[in-house]
């Protein structure tokens, strides 16, 4: 299945799992369940954009009689008349009658206590009421992912409680009889489990509820027992390893025996060919190939689509076109390939030493993945390529 089709399939099957209300302070990384409307104009009044003197433009350059002092937070009911000004601070409400603020940097106090403007021109230095946000408009749409900027807007429009989609509970399993946990010195034939913590880390970065349920040996009984028990506790299971076509890759078979619908078992990507998606009612399983780069990349692409699909958010795929300054050739072009690369400061793309999908160290020096589309065998210096920043 082509990568884009796999993503479509996931989105078709991912049903939002419900809504809840959380405190604004807890809403980072959550997905809005409703449109948010502003209850006020922002700014709510004509506001001084500079520290200085509020006056009538027609009276410039003065001299002005200083009739009032307006720090931020004070609302003055005095009117500025001809020949008058108010000393005003950034963020304070402009007094009636004034239409210009000249900057404190360009003033001179005269011996009689009046003030004059020392330059030829000034802009108004006023933020107009409602120029950022008009009262009653939708500032954020339902389905938006809440990041720091959205938190600022939610704060500005007074949403101290936020209605969001429920987050799925995600279980992480690492299959492989060769695996030991990071604190163990591997015996001959064993390797350390890189994927369990890696998958939890990516899920934590996304703000998901994730729990690691350990290493599962490559036997049908163990895999079956673990999937059964973990599915009771969670909405989604992410499994690494055991999904390919080796003699001990039991995950697809076990899922089938447990009456899961197997929606796909392979996608035309490299790495991550043997990626599996299965569903049983409102329980979902994604199985990623065990090689660390494969599970990393597929969780990041495919996994994200499922999780955000369950939260009714359409993730923005950040793909940029950059100039390739290396040489690339491959023999087969039947899969969409992702290669670790560096985007240089000038926006050029260079390959990195990379031995394949077990070489997770390459991802620690890469700052992006380059896409090589199906059908493309060579990429030459100067060609434009799609890159996805990591
Ligand atoms: P599999 O997908 O189970 O066929 O595994 C493919 C390769 O990835 C094998 O070389 C495994 O030993 C390796 N592998 C599987 N799971 C892990 C893991 N959790 N951490 C590191 N390597 C793994
Ligand atoms: Mg395995």
Coordinates of C-alpha atoms and ligand atoms in Angstrom, one line a residue:
X1 CA 0.0 0.0 0.0
X2 CA 1.3 3.4 -0.9
X3 CA 2.2 5.6 2.1
X4 CA -0.5 8.2 1.3
X5 CA -3.1 5.5 1.0
X6 CA -2.0 4.0 4.3
X7 CA -2.5 7.4 5.9
X8 CA -5.9 7.8 4.4
X9 CA -6.9 4.3 5.6
X10 CA -5.8 5.3 9.1
X11 CA -7.8 8.5 9.0
X12 CA -10.9 6.6 7.8
X13 CA -10.8 4.3 10.7
X14 CA -9.7 6.6 13.5
X15 CA -12.9 7.8 15.3
X16 CA -12.6 10.6 17.9
X17 CA -12.9 9.0 21.3
X18 CA -14.8 11.7 23.2
X19 CA -14.4 15.2 24.7
X20 CA -13.5 16.6 28.1
X21 CA -12.9 20.0 29.7
X22 CA -9.4 20.8 31.0
X23 CA -7.8 23.8 32.7
X24 CA -6.1 26.2 30.3
X25 CA -2.8 25.4 32.1
X26 CA -3.3 21.7 31.2
X27 CA -4.3 22.3 27.6
X28 CA -0.9 22.2 25.9
X29 CA -0.7 19.5 23.1
X30 CA -4.5 18.9 23.3
X31 CA -6.9 19.3 20.4
X32 CA -9.7 21.8 20.6
X33 CA -13.2 20.3 20.5
X34 CA -15.1 23.5 19.7
X35 CA -14.6 26.7 17.8
X36 CA -13.3 29.4 20.2
X37 CA -14.9 32.9 19.9
X38 CA -13.3 36.0 21.3
X39 CA -15.4 37.7 24.0
X40 CA -13.6 41.0 23.5
X41 CA -11.7 43.2 21.1
X42 CA -7.9 42.8 21.3
X43 CA -6.6 45.3 22.2
X44 CA -9.7 46.3 24.1
X45 CA -9.0 50.0 23.8
X46 CA -6.8 52.3 21.7
X47 CA -3.5 51.6 23.3
X48 CA -0.2 53.5 23.4
X49 CA 2.4 51.4 21.5
X50 CA 5.3 53.5 22.9
X51 CA 6.3 55.3 26.1
X52 CA 5.9 59.0 25.3
X53 CA 3.4 61.8 25.1
X54 CA -0.2 61.6 23.8
X55 CA -1.3 64.6 21.9
X56 CA -3.1 66.0 18.9
X57 CA -1.1 65.5 15.7
X58 CA -2.2 68.9 14.5
X59 CA -0.4 70.5 17.4
X60 CA 3.1 68.9 16.7
X61 CA 5.8 69.8 17.5
X62 CA 4.4 71.6 20.5
X63 CA 5.1 73.1 23.0
X64 CA 2.5 71.0 25.0
X65 CA 1.3 71.5 28.5
X66 CA 1.5 68.1 30.4
X67 CA -1.9 67.7 31.9
X68 CA -1.9 64.0 33.0
X69 CA 0.3 61.0 33.7
X70 CA -1.1 57.7 32.4
X71 CA 0.8 54.5 33.4
X72 CA -0.3 51.1 32.0
X73 CA -3.4 50.0 33.8
X74 CA -4.8 53.4 34.4
X75 CA -7.9 54.7 32.6
X76 CA -8.0 58.4 32.3
X77 CA -11.3 60.3 31.8
X78 CA -9.5 63.6 31.0
X79 CA -9.7 64.9 27.4
X80 CA -6.6 66.2 25.7
X81 CA -7.3 69.6 24.3
X82 CA -5.4 71.8 21.9
X83 CA -1.9 72.4 23.1
X84 CA -2.1 69.7 25.8
X85 CA -0.6 66.2 26.2
X86 CA -0.5 63.4 28.6
X87 CA 2.7 61.5 29.6
X88 CA 1.8 57.9 28.7
X89 CA 3.4 54.5 29.0
X90 CA 3.3 51.6 26.6
X91 CA 0.1 49.6 27.1
X92 CA -1.9 52.4 28.6
X93 CA -5.3 53.5 27.2
X94 CA -5.1 56.6 25.0
X95 CA -7.0 59.5 26.5
X96 CA -9.9 61.1 24.6
X97 CA -8.8 63.9 22.2
X98 CA -5.3 62.4 21.5
X99 CA -4.5 60.8 18.2
X100 CA -0.8 60.5 18.4
X101 CA 1.9 59.4 20.8
X102 CA 5.4 60.8 20.2
X103 CA 8.2 58.8 21.6
X104 CA 9.9 59.7 24.9
X105 CA 13.2 59.4 23.1
X106 CA 12.3 62.5 21.0
X107 CA 11.1 64.9 23.6
X108 CA 12.6 68.0 25.3
X109 CA 11.2 69.7 28.5
X110 CA 11.3 73.4 28.3
X111 CA 12.1 75.8 31.2
X112 CA 8.4 76.6 31.6
X113 CA 7.6 72.8 32.1
X114 CA 6.1 72.3 28.7
X115 CA 7.3 69.6 26.4
X116 CA 8.2 69.7 22.7
X117 CA 8.7 67.0 20.0
X118 CA 12.3 67.1 18.6
X119 CA 11.8 65.3 15.3
X120 CA 10.2 66.2 12.0
X121 CA 7.8 63.2 11.8
X122 CA 6.3 60.5 13.9
X123 CA 3.9 57.7 13.3
X124 CA 0.8 57.5 15.5
X125 CA 2.2 54.8 17.8
X126 CA -1.2 53.7 18.6
X127 CA -2.6 50.1 18.6
X128 CA -6.2 50.5 17.5
X129 CA -9.0 48.8 19.4
X130 CA -9.7 45.4 17.9
X131 CA -6.8 45.5 15.4
X132 CA -5.5 42.1 16.4
X133 CA -8.8 40.4 17.2
X134 CA -12.4 41.6 16.7
X135 CA -15.0 40.7 19.4
X136 CA -17.1 37.8 18.3
X137 CA -14.8 36.3 15.7
X138 CA -13.6 32.7 15.7
X139 CA -10.0 32.8 16.8
X140 CA -9.3 29.1 16.8
X141 CA -11.2 26.3 15.1
X142 CA -12.3 23.0 16.6
X143 CA -9.6 20.5 15.6
X144 CA -6.7 22.9 16.2
X145 CA -3.7 21.5 18.1
X146 CA -2.9 23.7 21.1
X147 CA 0.6 24.9 21.2
X148 CA 2.1 27.9 23.0
X149 CA 0.7 30.5 20.6
X150 CA -2.8 29.0 20.9
X151 CA -2.4 29.1 24.7
X152 CA -1.7 32.8 24.4
X153 CA -4.8 33.3 22.4
X154 CA -7.0 31.2 24.7
X155 CA -5.7 33.3 27.6
X156 CA -6.4 36.5 25.7
X157 CA -10.0 35.6 25.1
X158 CA -10.6 34.4 28.6
X159 CA -10.8 30.6 28.2
X160 CA -9.7 29.4 31.6
X161 CA -11.4 26.1 30.8
X162 CA -10.9 24.5 27.4
X163 CA -13.0 21.8 25.8
X164 CA -10.7 19.3 24.1
X165 CA -10.8 15.8 22.6
X166 CA -9.9 13.0 24.9
X167 CA -6.4 11.6 24.5
X168 CA -6.1 8.0 23.6
X169 CA -4.2 5.8 26.1
X170 CA -1.3 4.2 24.3
X171 CA 0.5 1.1 25.3
X172 CA 4.0 0.4 24.0
X173 CA 5.3 -3.2 23.6
X174 CA 8.6 -4.3 22.4
X175 CA 8.6 -7.8 20.9
X176 CA 11.8 -9.8 20.4
X177 CA 13.3 -12.8 22.3
X178 CA 16.7 -11.2 21.7
X179 CA 15.9 -8.1 23.7
X180 CA 17.0 -7.0 27.1
X181 CA 16.3 -3.7 28.9
X182 CA 18.9 -0.9 28.8
X183 CA 20.3 -1.6 32.3
X184 CA 21.3 -5.2 31.3
X185 CA 24.6 -6.2 29.8
X186 CA 23.5 -8.3 26.8
X187 CA 24.6 -11.9 26.7
X188 CA 25.7 -13.4 23.3
X189 CA 22.8 -13.1 20.9
X190 CA 21.0 -10.5 22.9
X191 CA 20.6 -6.8 22.1
X192 CA 19.3 -3.9 24.1
X193 CA 15.8 -2.6 23.6
X194 CA 16.1 0.8 22.0
X195 CA 12.4 1.1 20.9
X196 CA 10.5 0.9 24.1
X197 CA 11.9 4.1 25.6
X198 CA 12.1 5.8 22.1
X199 CA 8.5 5.2 21.5
X200 CA 7.5 6.4 24.9
X201 CA 9.7 9.5 24.4
X202 CA 8.0 10.4 21.1
X203 CA 4.5 9.9 22.6
X204 CA 5.5 12.1 25.6
X205 CA 6.7 14.8 23.2
X206 CA 3.2 14.7 21.6
X207 CA 1.6 14.9 25.0
X208 CA 0.0 11.5 24.8
X209 CA -0.8 9.2 27.7
X210 CA 1.7 6.5 27.2
X211 CA 2.7 3.4 29.2
X212 CA 5.4 0.9 28.5
X213 CA 4.4 -2.7 29.0
X214 CA 7.7 -4.4 28.6
X215 CA 9.5 -6.8 26.3
X216 CA 7.4 -9.7 24.9
X217 CA 9.1 -12.9 23.7
X218 CA 8.5 -14.2 20.2
X219 CA 6.0 -16.8 21.1
X220 CA 2.4 -16.8 20.1
X221 CA 1.3 -17.4 23.7
X222 CA 3.2 -14.5 25.1
X223 CA 2.2 -12.1 22.4
X224 CA -1.4 -13.1 22.6
X225 CA -1.5 -12.9 26.4
X226 CA 0.1 -9.5 26.4
X227 CA -2.2 -8.0 23.6
X228 CA -5.2 -9.3 25.4
X229 CA -4.3 -7.8 28.8
X230 CA -3.0 -4.5 27.4
X231 CA -6.0 -4.0 25.1
X232 CA -8.2 -4.0 28.2
X233 CA -6.3 -1.0 29.7
X234 CA -5.6 1.1 26.6
X235 CA -7.1 2.4 23.4
X236 CA -4.0 1.9 21.2
X237 CA -1.2 -0.5 21.2
X238 CA 2.1 0.3 19.5
X239 CA 4.2 -2.8 19.0
X240 CA 7.7 -2.9 17.7
X241 CA 9.1 -6.0 16.0
X242 CA 7.4 -9.3 15.2
X243 CA 5.4 -7.9 12.3
X244 CA 7.5 -8.9 9.4
X245 CA 7.6 -12.3 7.6
X246 CA 10.1 -14.2 9.6
X247 CA 9.3 -17.6 11.3
X248 CA 8.8 -15.9 14.7
X249 CA 6.9 -12.8 13.6
X250 CA 3.6 -13.8 15.2
X251 CA 2.0 -10.4 15.7
X252 CA -0.2 -10.4 12.5
X253 CA -1.3 -14.0 13.1
X254 CA -2.2 -13.4 16.7
X255 CA -4.2 -10.3 15.9
X256 CA -6.1 -12.2 13.3
X257 CA -6.9 -15.0 15.7
X258 CA -8.1 -12.4 18.2
X259 CA -10.5 -11.2 15.6
X260 CA -8.8 -7.9 14.8
X261 CA -9.4 -6.5 11.3
X262 CA -6.0 -6.3 9.6
X263 CA -6.2 -3.1 7.6
X264 CA -2.7 -3.3 6.2
X265 CA 0.4 -5.3 6.8
X266 CA 2.9 -3.5 4.6
X267 CA 3.4 -0.1 3.1
X268 CA 5.6 1.0 0.3
X269 CA 8.2 2.9 2.4
X270 CA 11.8 2.4 3.3
X271 CA 12.3 2.1 6.2
X272 CA 9.1 0.6 7.6
X273 CA 7.8 -1.7 4.9
X274 CA 6.3 -4.2 7.4
X275 CA 4.1 -1.8 9.2
X276 CA 0.8 -3.2 10.4
X277 CA -2.5 -1.5 11.2
X278 CA -5.3 -3.4 12.9
X279 CA -8.6 -2.6 14.5
X280 CA -11.1 -4.3 16.7
X281 CA -14.1 -2.1 17.6
X282 CA -12.6 0.9 19.3
X283 CA -9.1 -0.7 19.9
X284 CA -6.3 -0.1 17.5
X285 CA -2.9 -1.7 17.0
X286 CA 0.0 -0.3 15.0
X287 CA 2.9 -2.7 14.5
X288 CA 6.3 -1.2 13.5
X289 CA 9.3 -3.1 12.2
X290 CA 11.8 -3.7 15.0
X291 CA 14.7 -1.9 13.5
X292 CA 15.1 1.3 15.5
X293 CA 15.0 3.7 12.6
X294 CA 11.9 2.0 11.2
X295 CA 9.9 2.2 14.4
X296 CA 11.1 5.8 15.0
X297 CA 10.1 7.0 11.5
X298 CA 6.8 5.1 11.3
X299 CA 5.7 6.1 14.7
X300 CA 6.5 9.7 13.8
X301 CA 4.5 9.5 10.5
X302 CA 1.9 6.8 10.7
X303 CA 1.6 6.7 14.5
X304 CA 1.0 10.4 14.7
X305 CA -1.8 10.2 12.1
X306 CA -3.6 7.6 14.1
X307 CA -3.3 9.4 17.5
X308 CA -4.3 12.7 16.1
X309 CA -7.1 11.1 14.1
X310 CA -8.5 9.8 17.4
X311 CA -8.4 13.4 18.6
X312 CA -9.9 14.8 15.4
X313 CA -6.9 16.8 14.4
X314 CA -5.4 16.8 11.0
X315 CA -1.6 17.1 11.6
X316 CA 0.2 19.6 9.3
X317 CA 3.0 17.6 7.6
X318 CA 6.0 19.9 7.5
X319 CA 7.6 19.2 4.2
X320 CA 9.9 21.7 2.6
X321 CA 11.6 21.9 -0.8
X322 CA 15.4 22.3 -0.6
X323 CA 18.3 22.0 -3.0
X324 CA 20.2 18.7 -2.9
X325 CA 23.9 19.1 -3.0
X326 CA 25.0 15.5 -3.0
X327 CA 24.6 12.5 -5.3
X328 CA 22.1 9.8 -4.7
X329 CA 21.4 6.5 -6.7
X330 CA 19.4 3.5 -5.9
X331 CA 18.6 0.3 -7.8
X332 CA 15.0 -0.2 -6.9
X333 CA 12.5 2.6 -6.8
X334 CA 9.4 0.8 -5.7
X335 CA 9.2 2.5 -2.3
X336 CA 9.0 6.0 -0.9
X337 CA 12.4 6.2 0.9
X338 CA 13.3 8.4 3.9
X339 CA 17.0 9.2 4.4
X340 CA 18.6 11.0 7.3
X341 CA 20.1 14.3 6.0
X342 CA 21.4 17.6 7.2
X343 CA 19.9 20.8 6.0
X344 CA 22.7 23.3 6.1
X345 CA 22.4 26.8 7.3
X346 CA 21.9 28.0 3.7
X347 CA 19.1 25.5 3.2
X348 CA 21.0 22.9 1.2
X349 CA 20.6 19.2 1.7
X350 CA 23.4 16.8 2.3
X351 CA 23.4 13.1 2.9
X352 CA 24.8 11.6 6.1
X353 CA 26.6 8.3 6.6
X354 CA 23.8 5.8 7.0
X355 CA 23.9 2.0 7.0
X356 CA 20.2 1.4 7.0
X357 CA 17.3 1.0 9.4
X358 CA 19.3 -0.3 12.3
X359 CA 21.5 2.8 12.3
X360 CA 19.6 4.9 14.8
X361 CA 22.8 6.9 15.6
X362 CA 22.3 8.6 12.3
X363 CA 19.1 10.2 13.5
X364 CA 21.0 11.9 16.3
X365 CA 23.1 13.9 13.8
X366 CA 20.4 14.3 11.2
X367 CA 18.1 17.4 11.3
X368 CA 15.7 16.1 8.7
X369 CA 14.6 13.2 6.6
X370 CA 14.7 13.5 2.8
X371 CA 12.0 11.9 0.7
X372 CA 12.8 9.9 -2.3
X373 CA 9.5 9.3 -4.2
X374 CA 8.5 6.0 -5.8
X375 CA 9.9 5.9 -9.3
X376 CA 12.9 8.0 -8.6
X377 CA 16.3 6.2 -8.9
X378 CA 18.7 9.1 -9.0
X379 CA 18.9 12.5 -7.5
X380 CA 21.6 14.9 -8.7
X381 CA 23.3 17.9 -7.3
X382 CA 21.0 20.9 -7.7
X383 CA 17.8 18.9 -7.8
X384 CA 15.0 20.0 -5.5
X385 CA 14.0 17.5 -2.8
X386 CA 11.3 17.2 -0.2
X387 CA 12.6 17.3 3.4
X388 CA 10.8 16.8 6.7
X389 CA 12.6 18.4 9.6
X390 CA 13.1 16.2 12.6
Ligands
LIG1 P1 11.8 -7.6 13.7 O1 11.0 -6.5 13.2 O2 11.3 -8.2 14.9 O3 12.1 -8.6 12.6 O4 13.3 -7.0 14.0 C1 14.1 -6.4 13.0 C2 15.4 -6.1 13.6 O5 15.3 -5.1 14.6 C3 16.2 -7.2 14.3 O6 17.5 -7.1 14.0 C4 15.9 -7.0 15.7 O7 16.8 -7.6 16.6 C5 15.9 -5.5 15.8 N1 15.0 -5.0 16.9 C6 13.8 -5.5 17.1 N2 13.2 -4.8 18.2 C7 14.2 -4.0 18.7 C8 14.3 -3.1 19.8 N3 13.2 -3.0 20.6 N4 15.4 -2.4 19.9 C9 16.5 -2.6 19.1 N5 16.4 -3.4 18.0 C10 15.3 -4.1 17.8
LIG2 MG1 11.8 -9.7 16.1

